[in-house]
Coordinates of C-alpha atoms in Angstrom, one line a residue:
M1 CA 50.3 22.7 211.9
T2 CA 51.7 26.2 211.8
T3 CA 52.3 27.4 208.2
T4 CA 55.1 29.3 206.8
T5 CA 53.1 32.4 207.3
G6 CA 53.0 31.8 211.1
F7 CA 49.3 31.1 211.0
D8 CA 48.2 28.2 213.1
V9 CA 45.8 26.3 210.8
A10 CA 45.4 23.4 213.2
T11 CA 43.9 25.6 215.9
V12 CA 41.5 27.1 213.4
R13 CA 40.5 23.8 212.0
A14 CA 39.6 22.6 215.5
D15 CA 36.8 25.2 215.4
F16 CA 35.3 23.5 212.4
P17 CA 34.3 19.9 213.4
I18 CA 33.0 19.1 209.9
L19 CA 36.5 19.3 208.6
S20 CA 37.5 16.2 210.6
R21 CA 34.9 13.9 209.2
T22 CA 35.5 11.4 206.5
V23 CA 33.8 10.8 203.2
R24 CA 33.7 8.1 200.5
D25 CA 35.2 4.9 202.1
D26 CA 36.7 6.7 205.1
K27 CA 38.8 9.2 203.2
P28 CA 39.6 12.4 205.0
L29 CA 37.4 15.3 203.7
V30 CA 39.3 17.9 201.7
Y31 CA 36.8 20.7 201.4
L32 CA 37.8 23.1 198.6
D33 CA 34.4 24.5 197.8
S34 CA 34.3 27.6 200.0
G35 CA 33.6 29.8 197.0
A36 CA 30.2 28.2 196.9
T37 CA 29.7 28.1 200.6
S38 CA 32.1 28.1 203.6
Q39 CA 31.9 26.1 206.7
R40 CA 30.9 27.6 210.1
P41 CA 33.0 27.6 213.2
L42 CA 31.7 26.5 216.6
Q43 CA 31.6 30.2 217.6
V44 CA 29.1 31.0 215.0
L45 CA 26.9 28.0 215.8
D46 CA 27.1 28.8 219.5
A47 CA 26.1 32.4 218.9
E48 CA 23.0 31.3 216.9
R49 CA 22.1 28.6 219.4
D50 CA 22.5 31.0 222.3
F51 CA 20.3 33.6 220.6
L52 CA 17.6 31.0 219.9
L53 CA 17.7 29.5 223.3
N54 CA 17.8 32.7 225.4
R55 CA 16.8 35.8 223.4
N56 CA 14.6 34.7 220.5
A57 CA 11.9 37.3 219.7
A58 CA 10.8 39.5 216.8
V59 CA 13.1 42.6 216.7
H60 CA 12.0 46.2 216.5
R61 CA 8.5 45.3 217.9
G62 CA 7.2 44.2 221.3
A63 CA 7.7 45.9 224.6
H64 CA 8.9 42.9 226.6
Q65 CA 12.5 42.1 227.7
L66 CA 13.1 39.4 225.1
A67 CA 12.1 41.7 222.3
E68 CA 14.6 44.3 223.7
E69 CA 17.4 41.8 224.0
A70 CA 16.7 40.4 220.5
T71 CA 16.8 43.9 219.1
D72 CA 20.0 44.7 220.9
A73 CA 21.6 41.5 219.5
Y74 CA 20.4 42.3 216.0
E75 CA 21.7 45.9 216.1
D76 CA 24.9 45.0 217.8
A77 CA 25.6 42.6 214.9
R78 CA 24.9 45.4 212.4
T79 CA 27.4 47.6 214.2
A80 CA 30.1 44.9 214.1
I81 CA 29.5 44.1 210.4
A82 CA 29.5 47.8 209.5
G83 CA 32.9 48.3 211.2
F84 CA 34.2 45.2 209.4
V85 CA 33.7 46.7 206.0
G86 CA 34.3 50.4 206.8
A87 CA 30.7 51.5 206.8
A88 CA 28.5 53.5 209.1
V89 CA 25.7 51.6 210.9
D90 CA 22.9 53.2 208.8
E91 CA 24.7 52.1 205.6
I92 CA 24.2 48.4 206.2
V93 CA 21.0 46.7 205.1
F94 CA 20.3 43.1 205.8
T95 CA 18.9 41.0 202.9
K96 CA 18.3 37.3 202.4
N97 CA 21.6 37.0 200.4
A98 CA 23.8 39.0 198.1
T99 CA 21.6 38.2 195.1
E100 CA 18.7 40.0 196.8
A101 CA 21.0 42.9 197.7
L102 CA 22.0 43.3 194.1
N103 CA 18.4 43.0 193.0
L104 CA 17.4 45.7 195.5
V105 CA 19.9 48.2 194.0
A106 CA 19.0 47.3 190.4
Y107 CA 15.3 47.5 191.1
T108 CA 15.2 50.7 193.0
L109 CA 17.6 52.5 190.6
G110 CA 14.9 51.9 187.9
D111 CA 12.2 53.7 189.9
D112 CA 11.4 57.2 188.9
R113 CA 11.7 58.2 192.5
S114 CA 15.4 57.5 192.3
A115 CA 16.1 60.3 189.9
A116 CA 18.0 62.4 192.5
V117 CA 20.7 59.8 192.8
H118 CA 21.8 60.2 189.2
A119 CA 24.1 63.0 188.1
S120 CA 21.5 64.0 185.5
A121 CA 18.8 64.2 188.2
T122 CA 16.5 62.3 185.8
P123 CA 15.1 58.8 186.0
L124 CA 17.1 56.0 184.3
G125 CA 15.7 55.5 180.8
E126 CA 16.3 55.4 177.1
G127 CA 19.6 57.0 176.1
D128 CA 21.2 55.9 179.4
T129 CA 23.7 53.1 179.7
I130 CA 24.3 50.5 182.4
V131 CA 27.8 49.0 182.3
I132 CA 28.8 45.6 183.7
T133 CA 31.7 43.2 182.9
E134 CA 32.0 39.9 181.1
L135 CA 33.5 38.5 184.3
E136 CA 30.2 38.7 186.3
H137 CA 28.4 35.8 187.7
H138 CA 24.6 35.7 187.1
A139 CA 23.7 37.5 190.3
N140 CA 25.5 40.6 189.1
L141 CA 24.4 40.2 185.5
V142 CA 20.7 39.2 185.2
P143 CA 19.4 42.0 187.5
W144 CA 21.1 44.6 185.2
Q145 CA 19.6 42.9 182.1
E146 CA 16.2 43.3 183.8
L147 CA 16.8 46.9 184.7
A148 CA 17.7 47.7 181.1
R149 CA 14.7 45.9 179.9
R150 CA 12.4 47.7 182.2
T151 CA 13.8 51.2 181.7
G152 CA 14.9 51.1 178.0
A153 CA 18.5 51.8 179.0
T154 CA 21.3 50.1 177.1
L155 CA 23.4 47.4 178.7
R156 CA 27.1 47.3 177.8
W157 CA 30.1 45.6 179.3
Y158 CA 33.8 45.5 179.6
G159 CA 35.3 42.5 177.9
I160 CA 38.0 40.4 179.6
T161 CA 41.5 39.4 178.7
D162 CA 42.4 35.9 177.8
D163 CA 43.7 35.2 181.3
G164 CA 40.3 36.3 182.8
R165 CA 40.8 39.8 184.0
I166 CA 38.6 42.8 183.2
D167 CA 40.0 44.5 180.0
L168 CA 39.8 48.1 180.8
D169 CA 40.7 49.0 177.2
S170 CA 37.7 47.3 175.8
L171 CA 35.2 50.0 176.7
V172 CA 35.2 53.8 177.0
L173 CA 32.7 55.3 179.4
D174 CA 30.7 58.4 178.4
E175 CA 28.1 60.7 179.9
T176 CA 25.3 58.3 179.1
V177 CA 26.7 55.8 181.7
K178 CA 24.6 55.9 184.8
V179 CA 25.7 52.7 186.6
V180 CA 28.9 50.6 186.6
A181 CA 28.5 47.2 188.3
F182 CA 31.4 44.9 188.6
T183 CA 32.9 42.1 190.7
H184 CA 35.7 42.7 193.2
Q185 CA 37.1 39.2 192.8
S186 CA 36.0 36.7 190.2
N187 CA 34.4 33.5 191.4
V188 CA 35.8 31.7 188.4
T189 CA 39.2 33.2 187.5
G190 CA 40.1 34.6 190.9
A191 CA 41.1 37.9 189.3
V192 CA 40.9 40.9 191.6
A193 CA 39.6 44.0 189.9
D194 CA 41.3 47.4 189.9
V195 CA 38.5 49.0 191.9
A196 CA 40.2 52.4 192.2
E197 CA 40.6 52.7 188.4
I198 CA 37.0 51.6 187.6
V199 CA 35.6 53.9 190.3
S200 CA 37.7 56.8 188.9
R201 CA 36.4 56.2 185.4
A202 CA 32.8 56.0 186.6
R203 CA 33.0 59.1 188.6
A204 CA 34.5 61.0 185.7
V205 CA 31.2 60.5 183.8
G206 CA 28.9 60.9 186.9
A207 CA 28.1 57.2 187.1
L208 CA 27.2 55.2 190.3
T209 CA 29.3 52.1 191.1
V210 CA 28.0 48.8 192.5
L211 CA 30.6 46.3 193.8
D212 CA 29.9 42.6 194.0
A213 CA 32.1 41.7 197.0
C214 CA 30.9 38.1 197.6
Q215 CA 34.4 36.7 196.9
S216 CA 36.4 39.5 198.5
V217 CA 35.0 40.3 201.9
P218 CA 35.5 36.8 203.2
H219 CA 39.2 36.7 202.2
M220 CA 40.8 40.1 202.5
A221 CA 40.4 43.4 204.4
V222 CA 37.8 45.4 202.6
D223 CA 36.8 49.0 203.3
F224 CA 34.0 50.2 201.1
A225 CA 34.3 53.8 202.1
A226 CA 38.0 53.8 201.2
L227 CA 37.3 52.0 197.9
G228 CA 34.9 54.8 197.1
V229 CA 32.1 52.6 195.8
D230 CA 28.5 53.7 196.1
F231 CA 26.9 50.3 196.7
A232 CA 28.3 46.8 197.5
A233 CA 26.9 43.4 198.3
F234 CA 28.1 40.2 200.0
S235 CA 26.8 37.0 201.5
G236 CA 26.9 35.6 205.0
H237 CA 27.3 31.9 204.1
K238 CA 30.6 32.6 202.1
M239 CA 32.3 34.2 205.1
L240 CA 31.8 31.5 207.9
G241 CA 28.3 32.8 208.6
P242 CA 24.8 31.4 208.2
S243 CA 23.0 31.0 205.0
G244 CA 19.8 33.1 204.5
V245 CA 21.5 36.4 205.3
G246 CA 23.2 38.9 203.0
V247 CA 24.4 42.5 203.3
L248 CA 23.9 45.6 201.1
Y249 CA 26.2 48.5 201.7
G250 CA 25.0 51.9 200.3
R251 CA 26.3 55.4 200.9
A252 CA 24.0 56.9 203.4
S253 CA 23.1 59.9 201.2
L254 CA 22.1 57.5 198.3
L255 CA 20.1 55.1 200.4
A256 CA 18.2 58.1 201.8
E257 CA 17.0 58.9 198.2
L258 CA 16.0 55.4 197.1
P259 CA 12.4 54.1 197.4
P260 CA 11.7 50.8 199.1
F261 CA 12.2 47.5 197.4
I262 CA 9.8 45.2 199.4
T263 CA 7.0 46.9 201.3
G264 CA 5.0 45.9 204.4
G265 CA 5.5 46.1 208.1
S266 CA 8.5 47.5 209.9
M267 CA 9.6 49.7 207.0
I268 CA 7.0 52.4 207.3
E269 CA 6.8 55.8 208.9
T270 CA 3.0 56.4 208.7
V271 CA 0.3 54.4 207.0
T272 CA -3.2 55.5 206.1
M273 CA -5.8 53.8 203.8
E274 CA -4.7 56.1 201.0
G275 CA -1.0 55.8 201.2
S276 CA 2.2 55.4 203.3
T277 CA 5.4 57.2 204.0
Y278 CA 8.6 55.2 204.7
A279 CA 11.1 54.8 207.5
A280 CA 14.7 56.1 207.1
P281 CA 17.3 53.5 205.9
P282 CA 18.2 50.8 206.8
Q283 CA 14.7 49.9 208.1
R284 CA 13.2 51.2 204.8
F285 CA 14.7 48.2 203.1
E286 CA 14.1 45.5 205.8
A287 CA 10.3 44.9 205.5
G288 CA 8.7 42.3 207.7
V289 CA 10.4 40.3 210.5
P290 CA 14.0 40.0 209.5
M291 CA 16.5 37.1 209.8
T292 CA 17.5 37.4 213.4
S293 CA 19.5 34.4 214.4
Q294 CA 21.3 34.5 211.0
V295 CA 22.3 38.2 211.5
V296 CA 23.5 37.4 215.0
G297 CA 25.5 34.5 213.6
L298 CA 27.0 36.7 210.9
G299 CA 28.0 39.1 213.6
A300 CA 29.8 36.3 215.3
A301 CA 31.5 35.3 212.1
V302 CA 32.8 38.9 211.7
E303 CA 34.2 38.7 215.3
Y304 CA 35.9 35.4 214.5
L305 CA 37.6 36.8 211.4
E306 CA 38.6 40.0 213.1
K307 CA 40.2 38.0 216.0
I308 CA 42.4 36.2 213.5
G309 CA 42.9 39.4 211.4
M310 CA 42.0 39.7 207.7
D311 CA 45.6 40.5 206.7
T312 CA 46.6 37.1 208.2
V313 CA 43.7 35.4 206.5
A314 CA 44.7 36.9 203.1
E315 CA 48.4 36.0 203.6
H316 CA 47.5 32.4 204.4
E317 CA 45.2 32.0 201.5
H318 CA 47.7 33.7 199.2
A319 CA 50.2 31.0 200.1
L320 CA 47.7 28.3 199.3
V321 CA 47.0 29.9 195.9
V322 CA 50.7 30.1 195.1
R323 CA 51.1 26.4 195.9
A324 CA 48.0 25.5 194.0
L325 CA 49.2 27.4 190.9
D326 CA 52.6 25.7 191.2
R327 CA 51.3 22.2 191.6
L328 CA 48.5 22.5 189.0
S329 CA 50.7 24.2 186.4
A330 CA 53.1 21.2 186.6
I331 CA 50.3 18.7 185.5
D332 CA 50.5 17.9 181.8
G333 CA 47.2 18.4 180.1
L334 CA 45.8 20.8 182.7
R335 CA 44.9 24.3 181.7
L336 CA 44.3 27.0 184.2
V337 CA 41.2 29.2 183.7
G338 CA 42.4 32.6 184.9
P339 CA 45.7 34.2 185.7
S340 CA 48.6 31.8 186.0
D341 CA 50.4 34.0 188.5
A342 CA 49.3 35.0 192.0
E343 CA 49.4 38.7 191.7
R344 CA 46.1 40.4 192.2
R345 CA 44.5 37.0 192.4
G346 CA 42.2 35.5 195.0
G347 CA 41.5 32.0 196.2
A348 CA 39.3 30.6 193.3
V349 CA 41.4 28.5 191.0
S350 CA 39.6 27.0 188.0
F351 CA 40.9 24.6 185.4
V352 CA 40.1 22.2 182.7
V353 CA 41.8 18.9 182.1
D354 CA 42.3 17.5 178.5
G355 CA 40.1 14.5 177.8
V356 CA 38.2 14.6 181.1
H357 CA 34.9 16.5 181.4
A358 CA 34.7 18.7 184.4
H359 CA 31.8 16.7 185.9
D360 CA 33.7 13.4 185.5
L361 CA 36.7 15.1 187.1
G362 CA 34.6 16.2 190.0
Q363 CA 33.3 12.7 190.5
V364 CA 36.7 11.1 190.6
L365 CA 37.9 13.8 193.0
D366 CA 34.9 13.2 195.2
D367 CA 35.8 9.5 195.3
E368 CA 39.3 10.7 196.6
G369 CA 37.6 12.8 199.3
V370 CA 38.3 16.1 197.5
A371 CA 35.2 18.4 197.3
I372 CA 35.3 20.9 194.5
R373 CA 32.8 22.8 192.3
V374 CA 32.3 21.8 188.6
G375 CA 30.1 23.4 185.9
H376 CA 29.8 27.0 184.8
H377 CA 29.7 28.4 188.4
C378 CA 26.8 30.7 187.6
A379 CA 28.9 32.5 185.0
W380 CA 27.8 31.1 181.7
P381 CA 28.7 34.0 179.5
L382 CA 32.2 34.0 181.0
H383 CA 32.7 30.4 180.2
R384 CA 31.5 31.0 176.6
R385 CA 34.0 33.8 176.3
L386 CA 36.8 31.5 177.6
G387 CA 35.8 28.8 175.2
V388 CA 35.0 26.1 177.8
A389 CA 31.6 24.5 178.4
A390 CA 32.5 23.8 182.0
S391 CA 35.4 24.0 184.4
A392 CA 36.5 22.6 187.7
R393 CA 37.1 25.0 190.6
A394 CA 39.0 24.7 193.8
S395 CA 38.3 27.6 196.2
F396 CA 40.2 28.1 199.5
A397 CA 39.4 29.5 202.9
L398 CA 41.4 30.2 206.0
Y399 CA 41.0 26.6 207.3
N400 CA 42.6 24.9 204.3
T401 CA 46.2 23.6 204.3
E402 CA 49.0 23.1 201.9
A403 CA 48.6 19.3 202.3
E404 CA 45.0 19.7 201.0
V405 CA 46.4 21.5 197.9
D406 CA 48.7 18.6 197.4
A407 CA 45.7 16.2 197.8
L408 CA 43.9 18.1 195.0
A409 CA 46.8 17.8 192.7
D410 CA 47.3 14.1 193.4
A411 CA 43.6 13.5 192.9
I412 CA 43.6 15.2 189.5
V413 CA 46.4 12.8 188.4
V414 CA 44.3 9.9 189.6
A415 CA 41.5 11.2 187.4
Q416 CA 43.8 11.5 184.4
N417 CA 45.0 7.9 184.9
F418 CA 41.5 6.6 185.3
F419 CA 40.4 8.2 182.0
G420 CA 43.6 7.2 180.2
G421 CA 44.8 10.8 179.8
R422 CA 48.4 10.1 181.0

């Protein structure tokens, strides 16, 4: 099963046994929900299993051989992940997930000890502005609402165009803006942001930039240093890795100025009964015993993706999106939620079908063996802006095929016929 891009999908799919199972009366599973969570290849499962069977121990503590080997595996994974996203090793912080990573940045930026990271060299407070976009999912929205509430800063946002892209004409940044947080690739519309332009505008007013890269890092080559962002976050479970591990990227000079987020063991320099001083990043932000097998598994996921090549992954997924837009656009009564062309567009394709609620649509597709996401996809304000209560979303990964795109389109027609829409 070699595609028109020369990418051997069949070989890749053999690494994912779950994709060969059947569901619902022995129908082949068509898994199109990788935007929510991706499947894991054998190589990742083997790496986790090998670690747990042979090297499991608490890292950065203990003087025995297992502790040394566990620490080496943990830090080797950090090195691999840093290289994967164009970062230095000390610019990669492990968290439970991307949500925690974004909360870490939002929380610490509101601490008065973070004054030095702002161009004004003053703590974030009244008179300052935090900018987000209407395209954000809740993980990159709610933490900034809370930061504004705690500090007295004002929350503003870029609006979006009717086809679900960030409308850069909807807001003018000024010197009150201290933070601009935005998604690299929408989990609903699939729109890819003009990162260079937004970073340029933020820098012009001295603002820090925070990139939500959950939907971009698994699907394209991403280099945070080249993009010029100050912070970025992504999750392991969306990029073939384990759940329970996320990554925060921060420019080294900025991380060095931020206070800790969670305090306790492993993140300290000295401790007395009166107070403590804190370790240098990234350990300052990794309190307690960290996720070890998950980090090792994420390192294996990075190696797996690098072996295939992220340009190859992006090319294959782009071909799937082109086919999906072509097939879905031809269905009467279906409206795409997002750009109808494949330019600067990722692998999340959302849509609504006239006369069929998204949840009913999802149920019929499930009966046909097609697994998609339905609802507001943790992006409630975005759905309100687009005038839909809920949408259906197919999201692709490197292991999907054009035949599965066709299965999606065929199943939608089955749903329309079932509900009398055709």
